[in-house]
Coordinates of C-alpha atoms in Angstrom, one line a residue:
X26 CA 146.3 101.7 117.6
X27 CA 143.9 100.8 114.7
X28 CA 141.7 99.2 116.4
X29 CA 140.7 101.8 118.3
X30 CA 138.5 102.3 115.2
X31 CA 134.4 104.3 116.3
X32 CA 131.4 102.3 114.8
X33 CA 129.3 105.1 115.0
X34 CA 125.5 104.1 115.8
X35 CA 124.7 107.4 113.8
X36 CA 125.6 106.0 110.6
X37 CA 124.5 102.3 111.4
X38 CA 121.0 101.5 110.3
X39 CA 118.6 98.7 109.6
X40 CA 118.2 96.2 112.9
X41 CA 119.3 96.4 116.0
X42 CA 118.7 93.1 117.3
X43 CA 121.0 90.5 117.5
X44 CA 122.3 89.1 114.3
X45 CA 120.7 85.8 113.1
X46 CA 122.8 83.1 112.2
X47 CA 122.5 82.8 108.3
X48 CA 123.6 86.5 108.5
X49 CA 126.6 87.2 106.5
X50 CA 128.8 89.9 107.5
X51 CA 132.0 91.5 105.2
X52 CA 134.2 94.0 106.0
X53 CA 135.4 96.6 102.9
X54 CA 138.7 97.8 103.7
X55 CA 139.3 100.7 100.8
X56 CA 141.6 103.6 99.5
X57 CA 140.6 105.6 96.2
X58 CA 143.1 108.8 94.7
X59 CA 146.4 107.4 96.0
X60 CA 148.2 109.4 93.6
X61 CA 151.8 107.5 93.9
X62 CA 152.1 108.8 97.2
X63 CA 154.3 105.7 98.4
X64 CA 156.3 107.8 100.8
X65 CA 154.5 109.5 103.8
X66 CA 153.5 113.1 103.4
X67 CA 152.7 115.9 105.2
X68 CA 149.6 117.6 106.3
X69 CA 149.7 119.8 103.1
X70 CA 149.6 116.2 101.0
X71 CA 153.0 117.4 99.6
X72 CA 156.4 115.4 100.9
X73 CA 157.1 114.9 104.4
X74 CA 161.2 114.3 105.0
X75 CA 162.5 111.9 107.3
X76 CA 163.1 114.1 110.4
X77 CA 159.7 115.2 110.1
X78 CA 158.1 111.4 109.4
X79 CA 160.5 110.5 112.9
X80 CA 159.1 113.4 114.7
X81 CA 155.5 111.8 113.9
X82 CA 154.2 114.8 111.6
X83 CA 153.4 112.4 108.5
X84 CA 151.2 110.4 107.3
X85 CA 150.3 107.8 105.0
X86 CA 152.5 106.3 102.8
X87 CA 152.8 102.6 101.4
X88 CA 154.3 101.4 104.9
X89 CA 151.5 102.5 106.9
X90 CA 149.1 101.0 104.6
X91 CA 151.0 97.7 104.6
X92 CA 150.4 98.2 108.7
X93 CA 147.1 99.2 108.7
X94 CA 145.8 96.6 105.7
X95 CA 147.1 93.5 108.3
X96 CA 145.8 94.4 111.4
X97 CA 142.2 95.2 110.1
X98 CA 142.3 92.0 108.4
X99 CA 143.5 90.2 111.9
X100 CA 140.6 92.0 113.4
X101 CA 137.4 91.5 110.5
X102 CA 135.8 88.5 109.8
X103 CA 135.6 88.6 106.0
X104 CA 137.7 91.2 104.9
X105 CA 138.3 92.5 101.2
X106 CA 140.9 95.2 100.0
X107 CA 139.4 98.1 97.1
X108 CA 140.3 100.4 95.5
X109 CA 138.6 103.5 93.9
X110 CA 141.0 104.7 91.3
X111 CA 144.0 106.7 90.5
X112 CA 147.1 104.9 91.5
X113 CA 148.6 107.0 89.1
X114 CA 150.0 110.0 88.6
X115 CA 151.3 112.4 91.4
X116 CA 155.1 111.8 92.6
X117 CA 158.2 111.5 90.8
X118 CA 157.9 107.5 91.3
X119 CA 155.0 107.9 88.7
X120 CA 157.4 109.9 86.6
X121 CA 160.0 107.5 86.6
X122 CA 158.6 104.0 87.2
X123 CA 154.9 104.7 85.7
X124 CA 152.8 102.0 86.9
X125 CA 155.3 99.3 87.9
X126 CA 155.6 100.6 91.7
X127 CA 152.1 100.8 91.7
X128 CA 151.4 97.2 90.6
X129 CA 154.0 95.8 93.2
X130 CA 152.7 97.6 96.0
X131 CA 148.8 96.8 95.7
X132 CA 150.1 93.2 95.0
X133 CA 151.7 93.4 98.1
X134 CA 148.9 94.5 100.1
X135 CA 146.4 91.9 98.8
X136 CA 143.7 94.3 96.8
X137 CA 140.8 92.4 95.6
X138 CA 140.0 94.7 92.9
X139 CA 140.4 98.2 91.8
X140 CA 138.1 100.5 89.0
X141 CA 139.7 102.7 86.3
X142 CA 140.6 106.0 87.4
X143 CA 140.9 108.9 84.7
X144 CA 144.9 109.1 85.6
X145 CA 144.8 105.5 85.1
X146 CA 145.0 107.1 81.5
X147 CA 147.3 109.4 81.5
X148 CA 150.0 107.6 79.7
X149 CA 147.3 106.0 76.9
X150 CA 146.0 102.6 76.8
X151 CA 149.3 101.0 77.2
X152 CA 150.4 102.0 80.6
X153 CA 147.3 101.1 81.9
X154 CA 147.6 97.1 80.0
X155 CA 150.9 97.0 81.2
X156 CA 149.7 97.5 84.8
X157 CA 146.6 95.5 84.8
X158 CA 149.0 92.4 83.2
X159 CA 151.2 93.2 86.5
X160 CA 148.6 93.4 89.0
X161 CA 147.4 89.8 91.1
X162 CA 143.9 91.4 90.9
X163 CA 140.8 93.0 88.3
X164 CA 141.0 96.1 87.0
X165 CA 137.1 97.1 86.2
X166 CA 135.4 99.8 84.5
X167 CA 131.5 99.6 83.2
X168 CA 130.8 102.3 81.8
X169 CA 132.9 102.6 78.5
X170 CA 133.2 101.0 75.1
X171 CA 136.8 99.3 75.0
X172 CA 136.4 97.0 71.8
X173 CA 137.5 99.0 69.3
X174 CA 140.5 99.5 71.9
X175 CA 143.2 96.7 71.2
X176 CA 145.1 96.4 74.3
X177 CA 141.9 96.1 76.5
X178 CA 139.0 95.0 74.4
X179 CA 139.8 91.4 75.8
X180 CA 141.5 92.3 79.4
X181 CA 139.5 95.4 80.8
X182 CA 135.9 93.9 81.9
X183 CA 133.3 95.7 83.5
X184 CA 132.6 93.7 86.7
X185 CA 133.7 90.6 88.3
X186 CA 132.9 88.3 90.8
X187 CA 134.9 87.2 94.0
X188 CA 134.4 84.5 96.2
X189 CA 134.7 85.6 100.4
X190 CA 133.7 82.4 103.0
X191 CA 131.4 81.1 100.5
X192 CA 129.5 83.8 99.6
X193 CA 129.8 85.5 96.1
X194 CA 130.2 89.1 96.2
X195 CA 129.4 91.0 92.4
X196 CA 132.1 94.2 92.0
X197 CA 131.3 96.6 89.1
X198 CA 133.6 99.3 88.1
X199 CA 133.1 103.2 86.7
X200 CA 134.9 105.7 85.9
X201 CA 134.2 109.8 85.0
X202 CA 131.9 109.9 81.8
X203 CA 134.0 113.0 80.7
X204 CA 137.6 111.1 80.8
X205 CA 138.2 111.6 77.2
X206 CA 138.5 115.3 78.9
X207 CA 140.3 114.2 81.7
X208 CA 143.1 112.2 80.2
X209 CA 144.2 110.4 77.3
X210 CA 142.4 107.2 76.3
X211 CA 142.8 107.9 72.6
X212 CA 140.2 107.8 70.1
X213 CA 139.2 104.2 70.4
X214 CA 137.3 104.1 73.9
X215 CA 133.6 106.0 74.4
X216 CA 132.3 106.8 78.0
X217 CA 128.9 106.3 78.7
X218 CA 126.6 107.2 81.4
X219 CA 126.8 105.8 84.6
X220 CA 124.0 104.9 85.8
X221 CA 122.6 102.7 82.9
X222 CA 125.8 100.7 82.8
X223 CA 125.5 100.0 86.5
X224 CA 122.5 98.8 86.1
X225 CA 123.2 96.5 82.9
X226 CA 125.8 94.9 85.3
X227 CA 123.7 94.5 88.3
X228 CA 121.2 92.8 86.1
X229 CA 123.5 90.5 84.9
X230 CA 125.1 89.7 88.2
X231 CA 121.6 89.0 89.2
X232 CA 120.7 86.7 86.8
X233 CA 124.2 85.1 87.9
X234 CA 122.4 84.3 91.2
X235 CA 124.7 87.2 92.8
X236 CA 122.8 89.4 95.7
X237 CA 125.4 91.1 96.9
X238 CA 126.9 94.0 94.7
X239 CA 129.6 96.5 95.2
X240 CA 130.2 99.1 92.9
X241 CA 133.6 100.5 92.7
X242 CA 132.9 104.1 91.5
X243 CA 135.8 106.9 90.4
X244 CA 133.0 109.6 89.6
X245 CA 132.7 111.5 92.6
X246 CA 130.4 111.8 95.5
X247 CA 128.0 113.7 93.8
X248 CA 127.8 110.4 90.8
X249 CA 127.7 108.3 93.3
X250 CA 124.5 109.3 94.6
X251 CA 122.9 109.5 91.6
X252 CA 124.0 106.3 90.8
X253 CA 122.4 105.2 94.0
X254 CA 119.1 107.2 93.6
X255 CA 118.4 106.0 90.0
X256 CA 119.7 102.1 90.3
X257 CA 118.2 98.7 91.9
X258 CA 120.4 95.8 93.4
X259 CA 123.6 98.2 94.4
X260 CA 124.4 97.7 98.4
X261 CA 127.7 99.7 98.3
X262 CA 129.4 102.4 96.6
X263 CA 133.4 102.5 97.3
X264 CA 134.0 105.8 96.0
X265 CA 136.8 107.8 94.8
X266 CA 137.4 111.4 92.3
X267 CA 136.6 113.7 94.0
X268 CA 138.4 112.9 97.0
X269 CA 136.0 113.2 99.7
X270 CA 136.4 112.8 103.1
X271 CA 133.3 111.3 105.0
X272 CA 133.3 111.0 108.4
X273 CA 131.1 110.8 111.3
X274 CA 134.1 112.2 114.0
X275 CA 135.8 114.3 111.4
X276 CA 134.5 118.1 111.4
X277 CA 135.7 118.6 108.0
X278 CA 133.9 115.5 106.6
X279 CA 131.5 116.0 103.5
X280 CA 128.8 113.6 105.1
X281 CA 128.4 110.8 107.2
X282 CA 130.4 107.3 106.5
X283 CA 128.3 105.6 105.2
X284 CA 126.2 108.3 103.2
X285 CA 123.3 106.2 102.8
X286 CA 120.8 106.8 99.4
X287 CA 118.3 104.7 98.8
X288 CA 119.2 102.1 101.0
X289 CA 123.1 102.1 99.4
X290 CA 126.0 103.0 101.4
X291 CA 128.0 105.0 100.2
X292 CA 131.6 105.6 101.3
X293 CA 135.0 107.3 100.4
X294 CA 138.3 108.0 102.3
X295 CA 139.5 111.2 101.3
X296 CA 143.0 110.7 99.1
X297 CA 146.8 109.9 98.8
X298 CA 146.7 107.2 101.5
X299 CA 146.2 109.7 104.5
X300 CA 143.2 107.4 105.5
X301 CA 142.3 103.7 105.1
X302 CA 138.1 103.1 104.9
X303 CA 136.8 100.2 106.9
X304 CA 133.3 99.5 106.3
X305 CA 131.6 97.0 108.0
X306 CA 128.6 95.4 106.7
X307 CA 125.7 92.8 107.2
X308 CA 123.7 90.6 105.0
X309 CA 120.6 88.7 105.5
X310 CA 120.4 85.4 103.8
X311 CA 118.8 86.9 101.1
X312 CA 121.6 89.4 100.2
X313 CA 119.5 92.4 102.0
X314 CA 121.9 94.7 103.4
X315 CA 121.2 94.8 106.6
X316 CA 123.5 97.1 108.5
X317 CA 127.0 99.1 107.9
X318 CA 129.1 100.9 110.0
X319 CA 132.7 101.8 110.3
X320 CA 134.5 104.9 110.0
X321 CA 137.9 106.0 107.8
X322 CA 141.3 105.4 109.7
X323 CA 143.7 108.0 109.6
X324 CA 147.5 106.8 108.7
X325 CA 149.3 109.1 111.4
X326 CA 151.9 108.6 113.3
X327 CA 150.4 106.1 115.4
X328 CA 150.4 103.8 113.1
X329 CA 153.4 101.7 112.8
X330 CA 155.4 101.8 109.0
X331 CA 156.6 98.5 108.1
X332 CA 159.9 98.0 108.3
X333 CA 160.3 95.9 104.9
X334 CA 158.1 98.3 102.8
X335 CA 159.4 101.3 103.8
X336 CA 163.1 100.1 103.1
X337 CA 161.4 98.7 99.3
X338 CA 160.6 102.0 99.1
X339 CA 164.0 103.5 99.8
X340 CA 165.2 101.7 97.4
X341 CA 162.6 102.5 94.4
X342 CA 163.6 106.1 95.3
X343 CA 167.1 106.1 95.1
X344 CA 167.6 106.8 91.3
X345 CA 164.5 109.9 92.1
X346 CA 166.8 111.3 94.8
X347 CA 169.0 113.8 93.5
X348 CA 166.2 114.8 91.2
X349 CA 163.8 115.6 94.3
X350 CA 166.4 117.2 96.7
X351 CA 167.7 120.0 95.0
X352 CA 166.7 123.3 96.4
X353 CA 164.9 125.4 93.7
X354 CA 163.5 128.4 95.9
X355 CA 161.8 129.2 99.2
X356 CA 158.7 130.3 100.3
X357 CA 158.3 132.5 102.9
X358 CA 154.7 131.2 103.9
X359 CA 152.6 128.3 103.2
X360 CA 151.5 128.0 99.2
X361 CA 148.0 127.3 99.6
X362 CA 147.4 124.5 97.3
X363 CA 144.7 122.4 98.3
X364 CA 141.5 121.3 95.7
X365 CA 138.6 122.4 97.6
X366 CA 140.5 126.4 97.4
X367 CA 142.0 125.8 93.9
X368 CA 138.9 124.6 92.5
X369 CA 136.1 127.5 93.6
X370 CA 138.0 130.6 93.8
X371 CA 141.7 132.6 93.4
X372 CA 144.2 130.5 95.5
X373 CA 148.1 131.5 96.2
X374 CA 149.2 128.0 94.1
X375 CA 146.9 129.0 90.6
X376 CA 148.3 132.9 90.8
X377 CA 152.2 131.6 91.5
X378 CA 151.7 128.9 88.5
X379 CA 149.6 131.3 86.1
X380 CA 152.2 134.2 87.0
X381 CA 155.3 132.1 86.1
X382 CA 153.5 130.8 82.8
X383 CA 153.1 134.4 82.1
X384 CA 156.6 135.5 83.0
X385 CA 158.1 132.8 80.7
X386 CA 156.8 133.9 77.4
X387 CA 155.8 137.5 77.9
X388 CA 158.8 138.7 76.2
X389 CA 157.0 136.9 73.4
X390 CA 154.0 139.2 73.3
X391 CA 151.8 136.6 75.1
X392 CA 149.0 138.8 77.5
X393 CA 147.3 135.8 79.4
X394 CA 147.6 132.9 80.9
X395 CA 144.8 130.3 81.8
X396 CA 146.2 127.5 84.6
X397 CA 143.3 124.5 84.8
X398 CA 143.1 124.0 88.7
X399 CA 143.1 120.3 88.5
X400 CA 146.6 120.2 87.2
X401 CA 147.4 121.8 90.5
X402 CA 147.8 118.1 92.9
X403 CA 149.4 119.6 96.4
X404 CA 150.3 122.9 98.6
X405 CA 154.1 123.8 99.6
X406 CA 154.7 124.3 103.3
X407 CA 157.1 127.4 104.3
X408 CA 160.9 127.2 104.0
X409 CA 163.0 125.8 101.2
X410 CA 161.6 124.1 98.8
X411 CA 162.8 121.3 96.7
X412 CA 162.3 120.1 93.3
X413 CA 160.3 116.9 94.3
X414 CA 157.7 119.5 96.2
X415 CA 157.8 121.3 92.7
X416 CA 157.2 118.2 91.1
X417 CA 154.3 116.4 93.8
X418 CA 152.4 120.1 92.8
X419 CA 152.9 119.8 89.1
X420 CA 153.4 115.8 88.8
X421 CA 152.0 115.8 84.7
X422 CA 154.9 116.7 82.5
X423 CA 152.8 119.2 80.8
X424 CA 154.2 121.2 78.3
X425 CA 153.7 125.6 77.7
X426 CA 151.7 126.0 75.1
X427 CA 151.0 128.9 73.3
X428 CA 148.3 130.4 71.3
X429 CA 146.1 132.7 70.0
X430 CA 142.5 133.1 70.5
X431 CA 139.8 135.8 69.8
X432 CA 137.8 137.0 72.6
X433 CA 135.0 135.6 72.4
X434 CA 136.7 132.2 72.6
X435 CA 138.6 133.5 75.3
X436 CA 135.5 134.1 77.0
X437 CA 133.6 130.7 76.3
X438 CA 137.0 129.2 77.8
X439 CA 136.1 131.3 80.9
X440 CA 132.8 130.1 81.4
X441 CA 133.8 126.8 80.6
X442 CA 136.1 127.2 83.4
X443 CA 133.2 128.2 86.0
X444 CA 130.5 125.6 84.8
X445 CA 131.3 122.8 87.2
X446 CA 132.3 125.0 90.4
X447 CA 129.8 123.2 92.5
X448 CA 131.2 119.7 91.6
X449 CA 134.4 121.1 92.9
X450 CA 135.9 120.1 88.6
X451 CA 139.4 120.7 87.9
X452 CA 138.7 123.2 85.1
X453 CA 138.4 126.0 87.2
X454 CA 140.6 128.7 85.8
X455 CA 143.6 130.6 87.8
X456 CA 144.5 133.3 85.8
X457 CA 147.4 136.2 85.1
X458 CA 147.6 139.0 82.9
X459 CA 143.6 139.1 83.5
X460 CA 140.5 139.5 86.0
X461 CA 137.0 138.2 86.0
X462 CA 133.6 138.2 88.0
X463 CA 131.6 135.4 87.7
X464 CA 128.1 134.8 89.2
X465 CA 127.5 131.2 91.2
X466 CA 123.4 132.0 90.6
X467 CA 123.3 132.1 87.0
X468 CA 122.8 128.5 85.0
X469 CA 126.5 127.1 84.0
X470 CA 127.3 127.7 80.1
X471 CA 124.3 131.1 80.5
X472 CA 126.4 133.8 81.2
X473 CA 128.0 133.2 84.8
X474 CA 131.5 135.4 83.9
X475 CA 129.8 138.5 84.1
X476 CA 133.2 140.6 84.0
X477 CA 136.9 140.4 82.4
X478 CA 139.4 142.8 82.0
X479 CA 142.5 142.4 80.7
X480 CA 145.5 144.1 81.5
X481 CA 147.4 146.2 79.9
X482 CA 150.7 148.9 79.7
X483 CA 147.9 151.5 80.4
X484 CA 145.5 149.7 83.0
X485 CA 143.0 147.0 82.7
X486 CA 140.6 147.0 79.4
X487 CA 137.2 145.2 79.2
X488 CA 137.6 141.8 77.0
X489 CA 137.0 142.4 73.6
X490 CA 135.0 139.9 72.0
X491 CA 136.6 140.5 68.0
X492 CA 139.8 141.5 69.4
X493 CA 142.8 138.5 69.2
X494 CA 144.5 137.4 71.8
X495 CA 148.2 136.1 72.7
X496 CA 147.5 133.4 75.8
X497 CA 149.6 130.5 77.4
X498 CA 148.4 127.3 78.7
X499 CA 149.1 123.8 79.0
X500 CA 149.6 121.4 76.4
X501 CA 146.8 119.4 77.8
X502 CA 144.5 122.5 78.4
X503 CA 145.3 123.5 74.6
X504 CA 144.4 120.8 73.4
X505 CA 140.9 120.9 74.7
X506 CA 141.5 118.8 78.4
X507 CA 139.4 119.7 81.1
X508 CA 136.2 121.3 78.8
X509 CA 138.1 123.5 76.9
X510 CA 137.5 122.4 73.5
X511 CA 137.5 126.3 72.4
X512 CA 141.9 126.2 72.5
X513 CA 141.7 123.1 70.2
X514 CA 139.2 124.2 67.9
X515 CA 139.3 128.4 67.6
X516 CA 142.7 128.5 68.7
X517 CA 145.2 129.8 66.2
X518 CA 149.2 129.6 65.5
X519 CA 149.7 127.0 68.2
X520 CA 152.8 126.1 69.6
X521 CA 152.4 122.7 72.3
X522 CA 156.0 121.9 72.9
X523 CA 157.7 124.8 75.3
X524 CA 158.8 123.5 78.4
X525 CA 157.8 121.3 81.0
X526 CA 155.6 123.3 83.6
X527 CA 157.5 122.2 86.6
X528 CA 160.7 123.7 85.2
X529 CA 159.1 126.8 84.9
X530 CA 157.5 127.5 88.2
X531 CA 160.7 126.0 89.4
X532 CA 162.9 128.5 87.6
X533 CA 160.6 131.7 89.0
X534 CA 160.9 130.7 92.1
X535 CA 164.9 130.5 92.4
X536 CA 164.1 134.4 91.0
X537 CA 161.9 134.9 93.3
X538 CA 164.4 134.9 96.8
X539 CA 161.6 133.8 99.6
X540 CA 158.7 133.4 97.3
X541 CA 155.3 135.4 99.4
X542 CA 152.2 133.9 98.5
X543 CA 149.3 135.9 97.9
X544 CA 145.9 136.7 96.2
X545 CA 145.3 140.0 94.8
X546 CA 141.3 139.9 93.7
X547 CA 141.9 139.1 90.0
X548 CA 139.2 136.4 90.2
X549 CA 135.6 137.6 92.2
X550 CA 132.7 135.8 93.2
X551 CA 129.3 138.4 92.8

């Protein structure tokens, strides 16, 4: 059962004596990256059928959660309910229903408040309104200029202020400084550096009289340190982005939960639901924090899916059905899929995407193709696959686009593509019709891609710099998402509007028989 939650004394601190009686204790229950994932899924974060959710091979899901949410609230003293960005985005129930199954679900489970994620943009400014006018709780982000935005100049704030037994607790919210990259929150919004605008907040909630502040941060694990090294008056960071997992029982963990910097504790619960964070935190009377502990609980079968969510669920997903259950291919081994693969080096996912990008319009005269790994959101397990798999992978309705590009700018995309390999960034590039070496030790944006050949009816040819190239993208890579400015600006004869990328890989696979994943060195690490 849940409660059979570890408090590990390694990630405790602070005293160890007894606790005094004006001592104020609060337990964070969080999630961050949910990604629509309102059905359970499997261990490859992709969709998990029914046999195998009775079988007890799933997890997650909003029915879990529902589970999970009640009986750590039965067992805390104070508990609260965050969130650390991106609802959106990931499923077909995204697709169809946008934000509206996302609003009635946190309502449901009683969040307290939720920050902006960069998917929470996806769909523009109004998406985003209509969901935060849905929603029983406040939707925060600090570190962006709204006003000039009319749908949230008035509604979006930057922190807020709850009351729990008494005591006021101060939440600010942040989301990535590079969203404009990231998403679409049109023109009229300008992200700002973190750390400044947590600490304008702070101030303020200060001078409020508030000594206990929470900041509810979708920037990543790496942000969220910073932000703790370089601010004052910040006791916890509820993190989300870059979909950590922290742990102190978990081998795979990126650090201990809490990560403490600077006296703030930092904490995130991996993504898509398959864990629920419970922090558990002290006070002294001054608003000192004093001690945390708690560890992330993973949704598995042992956890009980409630009966009345899961059959609300059902029911949302009955007009998605015979979308997601028609058969498009098989694969003959696992797809490997997964971010921290995807985002650092060649995985199986980026060469089967990039190849059927390729395949599509080579008839067209197009030589490359350039897939950005964060539009890649799931792996594929062996067997038959189905559209809604298809779909979970490729969730954005992006569009082919084609273009052409000279070299050079073909080669800034590249290094572009390599400059945040360390921050795990979605613009890494999976590639086709091309190979590259890059080198980890050189400065991003200095000369990392050291190497690229392109192929051609004779062999492979070094890159030429004045030569022009035919490539195919995204709509949302040409366009200059994820860093690569260089298709928007330099790229020539530009057509945004083929078809949707999910279609396509769906098509190659049905010519495909049992698809076999593999990698064949076109991308190599010096």
């Amino acid at each position: 059962m849940l409660s059979r939650i570890l408090l590990s004394s390694a990630a405790a601190f602070g005293l160890s004596a007894g606790v005094a009686a004006a001592d104020y204790s609060l337990t964070i229950l969080h999630t961050n990256d949910f990604h629509a994932r309102f059905e359970p899924i499997s261990k490859y974060d992709s969709g998990c059928s029914a046999e195998d959710n009775a079988e007890g091979k799933c997890f997650g899901g909003s029915a879990r959660l529902v589970t999970a949410v009640n009986e750590a609230r039965a067992r805390a003293e104070n508990p609260i309910l965050l969130d650390g960005g991106d609802q959106f985005q990931g499923t077909l129930y995204y697709t169809y229903y946008k934000g509206k199954v996302a609003a009635e679900m946190m309502n449901k489970l009683g969040y307290d408040a939720m920050t902006v994620g960069n998917h929470e943009f996806d769909d523009g400014p109004e998406v985003l309104r209509g969901f935060m006018d849905a929603v029983n709780f406040p939707v925060l982000m600090s570190n962006a200029d709204v006003s000039a935005e009319p749908l949230l100049a008035d509604t979006l704030m930057k922190s807020t202020v709850i009351e729990k037994a008494g005591e006021k607790i101060g939440l600010i919210g942040l989301t990535p400084q590079n969203t404009d990259e990231l998403a679409s929150p049109g023109k009229n919004i300008t992200f700002t550096d973190p750390v400044p605008a947590v600490q304008g907040e702070v101030d303020k909630l200060t001078a409020e009289g508030v000594n206990k502040i929470i900041v509810l941060s979708h920037s990543g694990y790496a942000v969220d340190q910073r932000v703790a090294a370089e601010t004052t008056g910040v006791d916890v960071i509820v993190g989300g982005h870059s979909n950590t997992l922290l742990s102190n029982t978990n081998d795979r963990a990126a650090g201990p939960y809490p990560t403490m910097v600077n006296g703030v504790a930092i904490v995130q619960a991996y993504a898509y639901g398959k864990f629920l964070g419970e922090l558990n935190v002290t006070f002294d009377d001054e608003g000192n924090l004093i001690e945390a502990v708690g560890e992330p609980l993973v949704m598995d079968a042992s956890v009980t899916e409630d009966e009345v969510t899961k059959a609300r669920i059902l029911e949302l997903g009955e007009p998605l059905e015979e979308i997601r259950q028609k058969v498009v291919g098989a694969a003959g081994a696992p797809i490997e899929g997964n971010r921290d693969v995807c985002r650092v080096m060649e995985c199986p996912m980026g060469n089967l995407v990039a190849d059927a990008m390729l395949e599509r319009v080579k008839d067209q005269g197009v030589q490359i193709a350039i897939a950005n790994s964060g539009g890649l959101r799931a792996s594929i397990d062996e067997g038959d696959v189905t559209m809604g798999e298809v779909l979970t992978v490729l969730p954005f309705q992006n569009t082919l686009s084609t273009f052409q590009i000279k070299g050079a700018g073909l080669l800034a995309a590249l290094e572009n593509g390599v400059s945040q390999v360390e921050e795990v960034a979605g613009r890494f590039p999976q590639v086709a019709g091309l190979k590259f070496t890059w080198d980890p030790s050189v400065a991003p944006g200095e000369g990392r891609i050291v190497e690229v050949m392109v192929e051609t009816d004779g062999g492979y040819e070094p890159l030429d710099p004045d030569a022009t190239y035919n490539v195919v993208t995204n709509n949302y890579v040409r366009n200059g998402g994820d860093g690569y400015k260089m298709f928007a600006t330099d790229g020539m004869n530009a057509y945004d509007y083929g078809p949707d990328l999910a279609d396509v890989v769906a098509e190659y696979l049905a010519g495909k028989g049992p698809y076999e994943p593999y990698t064949d060195g076109r991308i190599v690490k010096k």
